Amino acid sequence: MNGNVILVGAGPGDPGLLTEKGRRALEQAQVVVFDRLVSPAILALIPAEAETIDVGKEASHHLVPQEQINRILLDKALEGKRVVRLKGGDPFLFGRGGEELELLEENGISFQVIPGVTSALSVPAYAGIPVTHRDFCSSLHIITGHARAGAELHIDFDALRRTGGTLVFLMGVTSLPRICRGLLEAGMERTMPAAVIERGTLPGQRKVISTLEALPEAAKAAAIKSPAVIVVGKVCSLSDRFDWFSRLPLAGKRVVVTRPADRSGSLTERLRCLGAEVVDYPCIRTVPREPAAELDRAVSELSRYRWLVFTSPVGPRIFFDRLRAAGKDARALAGVKLAAIGPKTAAGLSACGLTADLIPSTYDSPSLAAAMTDVEGPVLLCRASRGSSALPELFQKRGIPFTDVPCYDTVYENPDPAPVRDLLAEPVLVTFTSASTVRGFAESLSGADLSSVLGCCIGRQTAEEAKKYGIAAVTAKEATIESLVECIKEV
Ligand code: SAH
């Protein structure tokens, strides 16, 4: 049976601007055919098993000719695959989406189109330019500034001037002087506000705001390169007032996130929303113990324990998996008190329908142990195999019987260090959410000079570990992701 093709618009670059529907299509794809302008964070959503085909094209010298791209889509669909054709911005706006559908339609291949957020609207928005405003214009025109190889630019500048509307040119960097000259010759005011925005919606976004007459020189002086959007019209005069993107608290900051990939989502997303350039560099991963003999034994003897202690959100999940495997449920915990090291771990418990009896005011092991003052009877500690010694030591000192059950191992991911090594030449912020992320980070970069790294650490123990590796460290006020984000804002 034939497969199908979904044409997906990836948006202008900011991964948050991929649509929900586009994301779902990508997650279910078996083959993804993508362009140069699709950002790495979006490519990271492609399932590991999917085949990826890079047909990225540069203006004028296409890496893969259009006919061949059309053919690839057809062939993969004929193989029965679910194919996603991922294109920058919106697939139908100067994206050749229409051309790509023709061959599919001729061959009876079923297809869908998922529109994307176009750079023509979103890039000006990220530069503080509303493409229309009632005080200034009543129409918007999107024009390609790309001339076919060897051909002249065919733009009716007179007609464009007469509209009085906002003009947005895509693919226009090379033709910028020609475009501005054309509009001036058609009689547009020299002082008409105009802008060019490079790498819009991305952390490296740059903009040049000028007048129609001076824009080519100003863009040249700033060495503006493709991809860039050119905007001509009075609305450009609002750009400084409405410039929200470059005023974000983390604008211009580069942050490496070392959290495990499956949990990094929220931290990465938050930092991106605050304007940071985030490099995901997962250094560790937690793997449930298999077989879970010690945990299974503890589960079978649950009634012996008076307290159950969790030190990370994965703990409750793993514990309840084993509880269910033993044919039991939450009722087996009647009479057992529950302690969680912090609010996220407590949330892990509530996901299992239970409320923590105790959360220390500072979210670390020493504080948890100190808070467990009126503990009577044996404690069951469900945590990582190489957890800190603070809890066991305190229980020992106080003569509280406890069983320390390793529920999961923390393994190093050994990510490819090359991209992060390159970043070390300049000051760079690195988030550490546990001592093991520090070790995983330092081990993966062994031998590298870490003096440019400022470790943003979730708690005291993590910061101490960073210092052991010669990494300067700042510590979040509270051991939560929210507080870590605040700490990054302040450095
Ligand atoms: N289909 C795309 C446009 C493809 S043409 C869309 O809807 O956005 C490619 C042109 O889009 C580039 O030459 C540039 O003008 C513009 N462009 C795409 N992404 C951009 C970005 N992040 N910043 C600035 N311009 C961008």
Coordinates of C-alpha atoms and ligand atoms in Angstrom, one line a residue, residues 11-13 36-37 87-95 116-120 123 169-173 197-202 226-230, ligand 1:
G11 CA 8.1 28.1 11.3
P12 CA 10.8 30.6 11.1
G13 CA 13.4 29.1 13.6
R36 CA 18.4 24.2 5.3
L37 CA 16.3 26.7 7.3
K87 CA 10.0 23.3 5.2
G88 CA 11.0 26.6 6.7
G89 CA 8.2 29.0 7.6
D90 CA 5.0 28.2 5.7
P91 CA 5.3 25.5 2.9
F92 CA 3.2 27.4 0.4
L93 CA 4.9 30.8 0.8
F94 CA 7.8 30.9 -1.6
G95 CA 8.4 27.3 -0.5
G116 CA 3.5 27.0 9.3
V117 CA 4.2 30.4 10.9
T118 CA 5.8 32.3 8.0
S119 CA 8.9 34.4 8.5
A120 CA 7.2 37.2 6.5
V123 CA 10.3 37.8 11.9
F169 CA 10.6 41.1 0.9
L170 CA 11.9 37.5 1.4
M171 CA 15.1 36.2 -0.2
G172 CA 16.1 39.8 -0.7
V173 CA 19.5 40.3 0.9
I197 CA 16.1 41.5 10.1
E198 CA 18.6 38.7 10.1
R199 CA 18.0 35.2 11.6
G200 CA 14.7 36.4 13.0
T201 CA 13.1 34.6 16.0
L202 CA 16.4 33.0 16.8
S226 CA 20.7 35.6 4.5
P227 CA 18.3 34.6 5.9
A228 CA 16.8 38.0 6.4
V229 CA 13.5 39.7 5.9
I230 CA 13.3 43.2 4.5
Ligands
SAH1 N1 8.4 29.5 3.3 C1 9.2 30.4 4.0 C2 10.0 31.3 3.1 C3 11.0 30.6 2.3 S1 12.0 31.7 1.3 C4 8.4 31.2 5.0 O1 7.2 31.1 5.0 O2 9.0 31.8 5.9 C5 13.4 31.9 2.4 C6 13.4 33.3 2.9 O3 12.6 33.3 4.1 C7 14.8 33.7 3.4 O4 15.6 34.1 2.3 C8 14.4 34.9 4.3 O5 14.0 36.0 3.5 C9 13.1 34.3 4.9 N2 13.4 33.7 6.2 C10 13.1 32.5 6.6 N3 13.5 32.3 7.9 C11 14.0 33.5 8.3 C12 14.5 33.9 9.6 N4 14.6 33.1 10.6 N5 14.9 35.2 9.7 C13 14.9 36.0 8.6 N6 14.4 35.6 7.4 C14 13.9 34.4 7.3

